[in-house]
Amino acid sequence: MVRDRGGDPRPDPRRDPPDRVPPARGHARLLGAPDHGPHRARGAGARRAAGPRAPGEAVGLTESTLPPRFDPKAIEARWQEAWARSDAFRAPAHPPGARFSMVLPPPNVTGVLTLGHVLGGAVMDALARWHRMRGDATLWVPGVDHAGLATYVEVRRRLAKEGVRIEELTREEAIAAVDRWRQDHERRIVEQLHAGGFSLDWSRYRYTMDAGSLRATRTAFVALYQDGLVYRGERMVNWDPVLRTAVSDLEVQSVEEEATLAYVRYPWADGTLGGMEVATVRPETMFGDVAIAVHPDDARYADAVGRYVIVPLAHRRVPVIADAAVDPTFGAGALKITPRHDPVDREIALRHPDLASPVEIFDESARLTGSGVPAEFRGLDRATARTRTLEALERDGLLVRTERYRHSVGRSERSNAVIEPRLSMQWFVRMAPLAAPAIAGVRSGEIRLHPERWTPTFFRWMEGIQDWCISRQVPWGHPIPVAHCRACGQDTVTLEPPSQCAHCGSRDLAPDPDVLDTWMTSWMWPFATLGWPEKTEDLAEYYPTSVLVTGRDIVFFWVARMMMAGYRFTGRAPFSDVYFTGMLQDDQGRKMSKSLGNSPDPIDVIAERGADALRFAMLFPNPVSEDGPFGAPTLDGARNFLTKVWNLVRFTLPHVPPGAPPPAPPEISTSSALENRWILARYRRAAEEIDHALAGFEPTRAVTVLHGFVWHDLADRYVEVAKEALGGRRGDPVLRETRATLLFVVERSLRRLHPFAPHVTEELWHALPHDGDLLATARWTPTDEAPADPEAEVAMESVLETIRLLRNLRAEEQVPSSATPPAWVRPAGPEIADVLAREQATVARLARVTSLTLLGATDPAPAGAAGRVAPLGECYLERPTAAPAASEALLRERAKLTALLEKERARLADAGFRARAPSSVVAEVEEKARDLAERVRRIDDHLRAAGSPPAG
RNA sequence: GGGCGCGUAGUCUAGUGGUUAUGACGUCACCCUGACACGGUGAAGGUCGCCAGUUCGAAUCUGGCCGCGCCCA
């Protein structure tokens, strides 16, 4: 760290910003901690006050004033301000060394953040804080997205409630109305992001419609236009008749729906009896029919091809044609051809150029207004027209029959309106040439997807990619940078809005009235936020970005397109790794979604539980990359764990001597206390796994390891064992070593926990002696600070296992908790005997036995004692005199071991196993069988001694 | 209809050829033991969806079936 300050236990950044805290190397006693509610009468404080001597007084403990539970509200805002004031998250301009950069997927100003956003945020912040602590120049760019159509629809709906139709406003009024909404939501989103404690660089905040984004979008459009990758053309598009705009293929959801399939007779034009029977779910489109098509090989209609029929109600003559695209098994095997209103029909019509040119029958709201529509139906909407045409057909005797029919219907993602395929003039991006480098990038591993299993889906979509319709007929969005010349009819496409036509020089120009699909801007987010198209320093320093974290639901909308834009406009992949998060589900297993209204506002959860608990709960225990439930139990778990950490520090504080220096790796040798060697070894193992998991995009694994290590190894086992040494009862050198070890491991655990629970760890870190201003900018310490020590791990396992066995016996024999009976152990080997001899006192204390006697191999079992047989040997515990001999557990154990033994013996009896399995495996099984047999024998001895003969 | 993925204790989950199948939540019993009852200790709970196959050996590999989910038509 640059400055060695700190020591002031609870800096209040509102009064004392961290960089102005006077250097004070004091003891870490907490001063002025707010009283968090009445302390319960029971507990340590009360006991100490009442007792003759507070434990630890003899060794100079200091009373901690941290309350037993932490109150997130009391600390979170304070640290958020401290981080902000110290510019901790502002990425340096010209950093040496490694870079780590990310963009926050810009939340849509359509709404506010959901818990899903917090999930992504928790993952990103973990990565950002981890890299920052590792010393990488770290940049995480915040911003919001104008979310074109989505926001427009939302505002449109809101205005409609107030009785205002947005279509009736002027363009300027409509834009102003949407922009007011945007500002309101933008403010709330920023507030939410602050409340989450995310380490975003707010100095680089961006908006997808700010000046830079406008310039980037315009530049990209012009470049693509000049390359011929953007073109205008009359194509069949997905038309949303409610919003009266085209939408892209991705914005159409296909839904299974039930419809009426009508069999309609088209009479022969020559007056012959009969006609062609055609099945359709859309009889109202018959006014646009130009033909009836049958399959060329369909024998039923061989004579029909070339004849003419009359379109019912419209009374027009159309030919019967043959086309291989017709499915002869569907309906009657004849298809009416309405080229302006069905993509398949259009394809067929294009193959038959002699057909009459198709007529438009719908207006932009899908009302029947075309010239070919009989007066009876003119002005009707699609649904009414469908009913009326069926009625009319029935009246005219042309409706043969109807049947129910399930088929999939395209609905607009935004308005839920049934999409009307419509031939219209739109702007498109040619995708295949843009997709190729992105496909290659993923294939070569230049871009990696995590979890990997999503790559096939990615390739499938990319390889079948269609051109992208980018024009929208709404006011809200980036204007299409094209001017149409009224004089010569040509387009002028330039970076700056032109004052005259580039072709004829006329000044009579009309700007294109449409706007761009919102993704035409967001696909450039990773570099547009860094200043592109200008050659900025940020772009040079921080592009390409490192990781993109997002939900799988926008892989095609956004992730794939960012790759395309990245390669096209910067020549590079926009990021090297993509991490997909899962979707959260509510308590009932339903997806959390805005429409269901089952995602709480993160602000409310944070107010109630704290940002740390919320974020931690996002990562644990359910895997981040899988869909999974999220609710109160998960939050409770996170809160409980953080309270555990809090109390671990509360326990540690009194053992920090006044004036203690910041924690350093303790001097450890093979003569050190076993528990100290062990916890250091365990810490090292955990730290290595955490680092490995983070590097491998497995945040849940990192958090799981932390949770297990801190709670079980450190708090449950180490602290309990170390209490003896910490009480000074094992002598001064051991006390010093143990204090140093405790402080070191606790402090280093806070460091590794910080990316996942930044506020509470920051608070606790400041309560301990520390070097530097903030944990957020402290070092990610190397794992080899703590020595690997497999020997200590094995030895400690024996100690812990002995304790567990004796506790188990206590419970089974219903030994009263106040009793401390004598116990015996017959170790299975000399190493275990050694360890237990040295750690006798620890075992006795934690198993609450009055003495622990080690038995030799030939010593008889203590009479009347309850016993267990385990791999490490046999444990005996004096049975309460009143208790009946309980041998159920022993019998259960025997049954289990016998079953295992059978299995191993069967394997050994198998000649094939002996012949083909590796000899090491055979030896292992032999050893295991010997051991099992020995244990069964001992159990039998024991049962005989206890007077209950072994079963079987 | 096509593609992809997933089925492990009541729930969620770890585990890519040899482990007495991991952990969390929940459940049961005992316990307010010098930080934590948002806690401690111990226990119970699984034919690893089903059926075949490969292999000396399968939760793990292959095939089929059943169920669920997602994406695309």
Coordinates of C-alpha atoms in Angstrom, one line a residue, chain A residues 381-854:
Chain A
D381 CA -60.0 -4.9 -38.3
R382 CA -58.5 -8.3 -38.9
A383 CA -60.4 -10.2 -36.3
T384 CA -63.8 -8.7 -37.2
A385 CA -63.1 -9.2 -40.9
R386 CA -62.3 -12.9 -40.2
T387 CA -65.7 -13.5 -38.6
R388 CA -67.5 -11.5 -41.2
T389 CA -65.9 -13.3 -44.1
L390 CA -66.7 -16.6 -42.6
E391 CA -70.3 -15.5 -42.2
A392 CA -70.4 -14.2 -45.8
L393 CA -68.9 -17.4 -47.1
E394 CA -71.4 -19.5 -45.3
R395 CA -74.2 -17.3 -46.6
D396 CA -72.9 -17.8 -50.2
G397 CA -72.6 -21.5 -49.6
L398 CA -68.9 -21.5 -50.1
L399 CA -67.8 -22.5 -46.6
V400 CA -67.4 -26.2 -46.8
R401 CA -66.6 -26.8 -43.2
T402 CA -64.5 -25.6 -40.3
E403 CA -62.3 -27.4 -37.8
R404 CA -60.3 -26.4 -34.7
Y405 CA -56.6 -26.1 -35.4
R406 CA -53.6 -25.5 -33.2
H407 CA -50.8 -23.6 -34.8
S408 CA -48.1 -21.2 -33.8
V409 CA -48.8 -17.5 -34.1
G410 CA -46.1 -14.8 -34.1
R411 CA -46.7 -12.1 -31.5
S412 CA -44.9 -8.9 -31.0
E413 CA -42.7 -9.0 -28.0
R414 CA -43.6 -5.5 -27.1
S415 CA -47.3 -5.1 -27.7
N416 CA -48.3 -8.7 -27.8
A417 CA -50.1 -8.0 -31.1
V418 CA -50.3 -10.7 -33.6
I419 CA -47.6 -9.9 -36.1
E420 CA -48.8 -9.1 -39.6
P421 CA -46.3 -10.1 -42.3
R422 CA -46.2 -7.1 -44.4
L423 CA -44.3 -6.1 -47.5
S424 CA -42.8 -2.7 -46.8
M425 CA -39.8 -0.5 -47.4
Q426 CA -37.3 -0.8 -44.5
W427 CA -33.6 -0.6 -43.7
F428 CA -31.7 -3.8 -43.2
V429 CA -28.2 -4.9 -42.1
R430 CA -26.7 -7.7 -44.1
M431 CA -25.7 -10.1 -41.4
A432 CA -23.9 -13.0 -42.9
P433 CA -20.6 -11.1 -43.6
L434 CA -20.7 -9.6 -40.1
A435 CA -21.4 -13.0 -38.5
A436 CA -18.5 -14.8 -40.1
P437 CA -15.7 -13.2 -38.0
A438 CA -17.8 -13.6 -34.8
I439 CA -18.3 -17.3 -35.5
A440 CA -14.6 -17.7 -36.2
G441 CA -13.7 -15.8 -33.0
V442 CA -15.8 -18.2 -30.9
R443 CA -14.6 -21.2 -32.8
S444 CA -10.9 -20.3 -32.4
G445 CA -11.4 -19.6 -28.7
E446 CA -10.6 -16.0 -29.0
I447 CA -13.9 -15.5 -27.3
R448 CA -14.9 -18.1 -24.8
L449 CA -18.5 -18.7 -23.5
H450 CA -19.1 -19.8 -20.0
P451 CA -20.6 -22.2 -19.3
E452 CA -19.4 -23.7 -22.5
R453 CA -22.5 -25.6 -23.2
W454 CA -24.1 -22.5 -24.8
T455 CA -21.8 -22.5 -27.7
P456 CA -23.8 -24.9 -29.9
T457 CA -26.8 -22.7 -29.6
F458 CA -24.8 -19.7 -30.5
F459 CA -23.3 -21.4 -33.6
R460 CA -26.7 -22.6 -34.7
W461 CA -28.2 -19.2 -34.6
M462 CA -25.2 -17.4 -36.1
E463 CA -25.0 -19.8 -39.0
G464 CA -28.6 -19.4 -40.0
I465 CA -28.6 -15.7 -39.5
Q466 CA -31.1 -13.6 -41.5
D467 CA -30.7 -9.9 -42.3
W468 CA -31.7 -7.6 -39.6
C469 CA -34.5 -5.1 -40.0
I470 CA -33.2 -2.0 -38.2
S471 CA -35.8 0.7 -39.0
R472 CA -38.6 1.4 -36.6
Q473 CA -41.6 3.7 -37.3
V474 CA -41.7 5.3 -33.9
P475 CA -40.4 8.7 -32.6
W476 CA -38.1 7.4 -29.8
G477 CA -34.7 6.3 -30.9
H478 CA -31.6 7.3 -32.9
P479 CA -32.7 8.9 -36.1
I480 CA -31.7 7.1 -39.3
P481 CA -28.9 9.3 -40.7
V482 CA -30.3 9.4 -44.2
A483 CA -31.7 12.3 -46.2
H484 CA -34.0 11.6 -49.1
C485 CA -33.8 14.0 -51.9
R486 CA -37.2 15.2 -53.2
A487 CA -35.6 16.4 -56.4
C488 CA -33.7 13.3 -57.6
G489 CA -35.1 10.7 -55.2
Q490 CA -31.7 9.5 -54.1
D491 CA -30.4 9.1 -50.6
T492 CA -27.6 11.1 -49.0
V493 CA -25.9 9.3 -46.1
T494 CA -23.2 11.4 -44.3
L495 CA -21.7 11.7 -40.9
E496 CA -23.0 15.3 -40.5
P497 CA -26.6 16.0 -41.4
P498 CA -26.3 17.2 -45.1
S499 CA -27.6 20.5 -46.3
Q500 CA -27.8 19.4 -49.9
C501 CA -28.2 16.3 -51.9
A502 CA -24.9 14.5 -52.6
H503 CA -26.2 13.5 -56.0
C504 CA -28.0 16.5 -57.5
G505 CA -27.1 19.2 -55.1
S506 CA -30.8 20.0 -54.4
R507 CA -31.5 21.5 -51.0
D508 CA -34.9 19.9 -50.9
L509 CA -34.0 17.1 -48.5
A510 CA -36.3 15.1 -46.2
P511 CA -34.7 13.4 -43.3
D512 CA -35.7 9.7 -43.0
P513 CA -38.6 9.7 -40.5
D514 CA -37.7 6.4 -39.0
V515 CA -35.4 5.6 -36.0
L516 CA -33.0 2.7 -35.5
D517 CA -33.5 -0.4 -33.5
T518 CA -32.1 0.1 -30.1
W519 CA -29.6 -2.7 -30.6
M520 CA -28.0 -0.7 -33.4
T521 CA -26.5 1.4 -30.6
S522 CA -26.0 -1.1 -27.8
W523 CA -24.1 -3.5 -30.1
M524 CA -21.2 -1.0 -29.9
W525 CA -21.4 -0.5 -26.1
P526 CA -18.0 -2.0 -25.3
F527 CA -16.2 0.5 -27.4
A528 CA -18.6 3.3 -27.7
T529 CA -18.5 3.8 -24.0
L530 CA -14.7 4.1 -24.3
G531 CA -15.0 7.0 -26.8
W532 CA -15.2 5.3 -30.2
P533 CA -15.2 6.6 -32.9
E534 CA -12.6 8.9 -31.5
K535 CA -9.2 7.4 -30.8
T536 CA -9.4 8.0 -27.1
E537 CA -6.9 7.0 -24.4
D538 CA -9.6 4.9 -22.7
L539 CA -10.0 3.0 -25.9
A540 CA -6.3 2.4 -26.2
E541 CA -5.9 1.4 -22.6
Y542 CA -9.1 -0.5 -21.8
Y543 CA -10.3 -2.0 -25.1
P544 CA -11.0 -4.9 -25.8
T545 CA -12.8 -5.4 -22.5
S546 CA -12.1 -8.6 -20.6
V547 CA -15.4 -10.1 -19.6
L548 CA -19.0 -9.7 -20.4
V549 CA -21.5 -10.9 -17.8
T550 CA -25.1 -11.1 -18.9
G551 CA -28.2 -13.2 -19.0
R552 CA -28.6 -15.9 -21.6
D553 CA -31.9 -14.3 -22.8
I554 CA -30.0 -11.6 -24.8
V555 CA -27.3 -13.8 -26.3
F556 CA -28.7 -13.1 -29.9
F557 CA -30.1 -9.6 -29.3
W558 CA -26.9 -8.3 -27.8
V559 CA -23.9 -10.6 -27.2
A560 CA -23.7 -12.0 -30.8
R561 CA -24.2 -8.5 -32.3
M562 CA -21.6 -7.0 -30.0
M563 CA -19.1 -9.5 -31.4
M564 CA -20.1 -8.6 -34.9
A565 CA -19.8 -4.9 -34.2
G566 CA -16.5 -5.4 -32.4
Y567 CA -14.9 -7.2 -35.2
R568 CA -16.3 -4.9 -37.9
F569 CA -15.6 -1.5 -36.3
T570 CA -12.5 -2.2 -34.1
G571 CA -11.1 -5.2 -35.8
R572 CA -11.1 -7.0 -32.5
A573 CA -13.3 -9.1 -30.3
P574 CA -15.0 -6.8 -27.9
F575 CA -14.3 -9.1 -25.0
S576 CA -12.5 -12.4 -24.4
D577 CA -15.0 -14.1 -22.1
V578 CA -18.7 -14.2 -21.9
Y579 CA -20.3 -15.4 -18.6
F580 CA -24.0 -16.2 -18.7
T581 CA -26.0 -16.0 -15.5
G582 CA -29.1 -18.1 -14.9
M583 CA -32.6 -16.8 -14.3
L584 CA -33.9 -16.4 -10.8
Q585 CA -37.1 -18.1 -9.8
D586 CA -39.4 -17.1 -7.0
D587 CA -40.5 -19.3 -4.1
Q588 CA -42.9 -21.2 -6.3
G589 CA -40.4 -21.9 -9.0
R590 CA -41.7 -19.3 -11.4
K591 CA -39.3 -17.2 -13.4
M592 CA -38.9 -13.8 -11.8
S593 CA -40.2 -11.3 -14.4
K594 CA -41.5 -7.9 -14.6
S595 CA -44.8 -9.0 -16.1
L596 CA -45.4 -11.5 -13.2
G597 CA -44.4 -8.7 -10.8
N598 CA -42.7 -11.3 -8.6
S599 CA -39.3 -9.7 -8.4
P600 CA -39.0 -7.4 -5.4
D601 CA -37.3 -4.0 -5.8
P602 CA -33.6 -4.6 -4.9
I603 CA -33.8 -1.3 -2.9
D604 CA -36.4 -2.8 -0.6
V605 CA -34.4 -6.0 -0.1
I606 CA -31.3 -4.0 0.5
A607 CA -33.1 -1.8 3.0
E608 CA -34.3 -4.9 4.9
R609 CA -31.3 -7.2 4.5
G610 CA -28.4 -5.2 3.3
A611 CA -26.6 -5.2 0.0
D612 CA -24.0 -7.7 1.2
A613 CA -26.6 -10.3 2.2
L614 CA -28.5 -9.8 -1.0
R615 CA -25.4 -10.1 -3.1
F616 CA -24.0 -13.1 -1.2
A617 CA -27.3 -14.8 -1.5
M618 CA -27.1 -14.4 -5.3
L619 CA -23.9 -16.4 -5.4
F620 CA -24.6 -19.0 -2.8
P621 CA -25.7 -21.7 -2.5
N622 CA -27.4 -22.0 -5.9
P623 CA -25.1 -21.9 -8.8
V624 CA -25.1 -18.5 -10.6
S625 CA -25.1 -20.1 -14.0
E626 CA -28.2 -22.1 -13.5
D627 CA -31.8 -21.1 -13.1
G628 CA -32.7 -21.4 -9.5
P629 CA -34.9 -20.4 -6.7
F630 CA -34.3 -17.2 -4.8
G631 CA -36.2 -16.3 -1.7
A632 CA -36.2 -15.7 2.0
P633 CA -34.3 -19.0 3.0
T634 CA -31.5 -18.0 0.7
L635 CA -31.3 -14.5 2.1
D636 CA -31.4 -15.9 5.6
G637 CA -28.5 -18.2 4.8
A638 CA -26.4 -15.3 3.5
R639 CA -27.3 -13.1 6.5
N640 CA -26.4 -15.9 8.9
F641 CA -23.1 -16.4 7.3
L642 CA -22.2 -12.7 7.4
T643 CA -23.2 -12.6 11.0
K644 CA -20.9 -15.5 11.6
V645 CA -18.0 -13.6 10.0
W646 CA -18.9 -10.6 12.1
N647 CA -18.8 -12.7 15.3
L648 CA -15.6 -14.3 14.2
V649 CA -14.0 -10.8 14.2
R650 CA -15.7 -10.0 17.5
F651 CA -14.1 -13.1 18.9
T652 CA -10.7 -12.1 17.4
L653 CA -10.6 -8.5 18.5
P654 CA -9.8 -9.1 22.2
H655 CA -6.9 -11.2 21.1
V656 CA -5.3 -8.4 19.2
P657 CA -2.7 -6.9 21.5
P658 CA -2.6 -3.1 21.7
G659 CA -0.4 -1.6 19.1
A660 CA -0.4 -4.8 17.1
P661 CA 1.0 -4.4 13.6
P662 CA -1.0 -5.3 10.6
P663 CA -1.3 -9.1 10.3
A664 CA 1.6 -10.9 8.7
P665 CA 2.2 -14.6 8.1
P666 CA 3.0 -16.1 11.5
E667 CA 6.3 -17.9 12.1
I668 CA 5.3 -21.5 11.9
S669 CA 7.5 -24.6 12.2
T670 CA 6.8 -28.3 12.7
S671 CA 7.0 -27.7 16.5
S672 CA 4.2 -25.2 16.3
A673 CA 0.8 -26.0 17.7
L674 CA -1.0 -28.5 15.5
E675 CA -4.2 -26.3 15.2
N676 CA -2.1 -23.4 13.9
R677 CA -0.3 -25.5 11.4
W678 CA -3.6 -27.0 10.4
I679 CA -5.6 -23.8 9.9
L680 CA -2.9 -22.3 7.9
A681 CA -2.8 -25.3 5.7
R682 CA -6.5 -25.2 5.3
Y683 CA -6.5 -21.5 4.6
R684 CA -4.0 -22.1 1.9
R685 CA -6.0 -24.8 0.3
A686 CA -9.1 -22.7 0.4
A687 CA -7.3 -19.6 -1.0
E688 CA -5.9 -21.7 -3.9
E689 CA -9.3 -23.0 -4.7
I690 CA -11.0 -19.6 -4.5
D691 CA -8.4 -18.1 -6.9
H692 CA -8.8 -21.1 -9.2
A693 CA -12.6 -20.8 -9.2
L694 CA -12.5 -17.1 -9.9
A695 CA -10.1 -17.5 -12.7
G696 CA -12.3 -20.2 -14.1
F697 CA -15.6 -18.2 -13.9
E698 CA -17.0 -20.3 -11.1
P699 CA -18.1 -17.6 -8.6
T700 CA -20.4 -20.0 -6.8
R701 CA -17.5 -22.4 -6.3
A702 CA -15.4 -19.6 -4.8
V703 CA -18.1 -18.6 -2.5
T704 CA -18.9 -22.2 -1.5
V705 CA -15.3 -22.8 -0.6
L706 CA -15.2 -19.5 1.4
H707 CA -18.4 -20.4 3.2
G708 CA -17.1 -23.8 4.2
F709 CA -13.7 -22.7 5.2
V710 CA -14.7 -19.7 7.3
W711 CA -17.7 -21.4 9.0
H712 CA -16.5 -24.9 9.5
D713 CA -12.7 -24.9 9.5
L714 CA -12.1 -21.5 11.0
A715 CA -15.0 -20.8 13.3
D716 CA -16.2 -24.2 14.3
R717 CA -13.0 -26.2 14.5
Y718 CA -10.0 -23.9 14.7
V719 CA -11.5 -21.4 17.1
E720 CA -12.8 -24.1 19.4
V721 CA -9.5 -25.8 19.5
A722 CA -7.5 -22.6 19.8
K723 CA -9.5 -21.3 22.8
E724 CA -7.2 -23.3 25.1
A725 CA -4.1 -21.6 23.8
L726 CA -5.8 -18.3 23.6
G727 CA -6.7 -18.6 27.2
G728 CA -3.0 -18.6 28.0
R729 CA -3.2 -22.1 29.4
R730 CA -0.5 -23.5 27.1
G731 CA 2.1 -20.9 27.8
D732 CA 3.1 -17.6 26.4
P733 CA 4.9 -18.6 23.1
V734 CA 1.9 -20.7 22.1
L735 CA -0.4 -17.8 23.0
R736 CA 1.6 -15.4 20.9
E737 CA 1.7 -17.8 17.9
T738 CA -2.0 -18.6 18.2
R739 CA -3.0 -15.0 18.3
A740 CA -0.8 -14.2 15.3
T741 CA -2.3 -17.1 13.4
L742 CA -5.9 -16.2 14.3
L743 CA -5.4 -12.6 13.3
F744 CA -3.7 -13.6 10.1
V745 CA -6.2 -16.1 9.0
V746 CA -9.2 -14.0 9.9
E747 CA -7.8 -10.9 8.2
R748 CA -6.8 -12.8 5.1
S749 CA -10.3 -14.4 5.0
L750 CA -11.8 -10.9 5.0
R751 CA -9.7 -10.1 2.0
R752 CA -10.9 -13.1 0.1
L753 CA -14.4 -12.5 1.1
H754 CA -14.4 -8.9 0.1
P755 CA -15.3 -9.2 -3.5
F756 CA -18.5 -11.0 -2.5
A757 CA -19.5 -9.0 0.6
P758 CA -17.7 -5.7 0.3
H759 CA -19.3 -3.6 3.0
V760 CA -19.2 -5.8 6.0
T761 CA -15.7 -7.0 5.2
E762 CA -14.5 -3.4 4.8
E763 CA -16.1 -2.5 8.2
L764 CA -14.5 -5.5 9.9
W765 CA -11.1 -5.0 8.2
H766 CA -11.0 -1.5 9.7
A767 CA -11.7 -2.9 13.1
L768 CA -8.5 -5.0 12.8
P769 CA -5.0 -3.6 12.5
H770 CA -4.6 -2.9 8.8
D771 CA -2.2 -1.4 6.3
G772 CA -3.8 1.0 3.9
D773 CA -6.9 3.1 3.6
L774 CA -9.4 0.6 2.2
L775 CA -9.8 -3.1 1.9
A776 CA -11.3 -2.4 -1.5
T777 CA -7.8 -1.4 -2.7
A778 CA -5.8 -3.7 -0.5
R779 CA -3.8 -6.5 -1.9
W780 CA -5.1 -9.9 -2.9
T781 CA -2.5 -11.7 -0.9
P782 CA -0.6 -14.6 -2.4
T783 CA -1.6 -18.1 -1.3
D784 CA 1.9 -19.2 -0.5
E785 CA 2.0 -16.9 2.6
A786 CA 0.6 -19.9 4.4
P787 CA 2.6 -23.1 4.1
A788 CA 1.0 -26.2 2.7
D789 CA 1.1 -28.8 5.5
P790 CA -0.5 -32.1 4.6
E791 CA 1.0 -33.8 7.6
A792 CA -0.7 -31.4 9.9
E793 CA -4.0 -31.8 8.0
V794 CA -3.9 -35.6 8.5
A795 CA -3.0 -35.3 12.1
M796 CA -5.7 -32.8 12.8
E797 CA -8.2 -35.0 11.1
S798 CA -7.4 -37.8 13.6
V799 CA -8.0 -35.4 16.5
L800 CA -11.2 -34.0 15.1
E801 CA -12.5 -37.5 14.2
T802 CA -11.7 -38.7 17.7
I803 CA -13.7 -35.8 19.1
R804 CA -16.6 -36.5 16.8
L805 CA -16.7 -40.2 17.8
L806 CA -16.7 -39.4 21.5
R807 CA -19.4 -36.8 21.0
N808 CA -21.4 -39.3 19.0
L809 CA -21.1 -41.8 21.8
R810 CA -22.2 -39.1 24.3
A811 CA -25.3 -38.5 22.3
E812 CA -26.1 -42.1 21.8
E813 CA -25.6 -43.0 25.4
Q814 CA -27.5 -40.0 26.4
V815 CA -24.7 -38.8 28.6
P816 CA -26.0 -35.6 30.3
S817 CA -24.3 -32.5 29.0
S818 CA -23.1 -31.7 32.5
A819 CA -21.3 -35.0 32.9
T820 CA -17.7 -35.6 32.0
P821 CA -17.1 -39.3 31.9
P822 CA -13.7 -40.9 31.3
A823 CA -12.9 -42.0 27.8
W824 CA -10.4 -44.4 26.1
V825 CA -8.9 -44.7 22.7
R826 CA -7.1 -47.6 21.1
P827 CA -5.3 -45.9 18.1
A828 CA -5.1 -48.0 14.9
G829 CA -1.5 -47.1 14.4
P830 CA 1.6 -45.5 15.9
E831 CA 1.1 -42.2 14.0
I832 CA -2.4 -41.8 15.3
A833 CA -1.2 -42.8 18.8
D834 CA 1.5 -40.1 18.7
V835 CA -0.9 -37.4 17.6
L836 CA -3.6 -38.3 20.2
A837 CA -1.0 -38.5 22.9
R838 CA 0.1 -34.9 22.1
E839 CA -3.4 -33.6 21.7
Q840 CA -5.0 -35.5 24.6
A841 CA -6.1 -32.3 26.3
T842 CA -7.8 -30.8 23.3
V843 CA -9.7 -34.0 22.7
A844 CA -10.7 -34.3 26.3
R845 CA -11.9 -30.7 26.4
L846 CA -13.9 -30.7 23.2
A847 CA -15.4 -34.1 23.8
R848 CA -16.1 -33.0 27.4
V849 CA -14.5 -36.1 28.9
T850 CA -12.7 -36.0 32.2
S851 CA -9.7 -38.0 30.9
L852 CA -8.6 -39.6 27.7
T853 CA -6.6 -42.8 28.2
L854 CA -4.7 -44.3 25.3

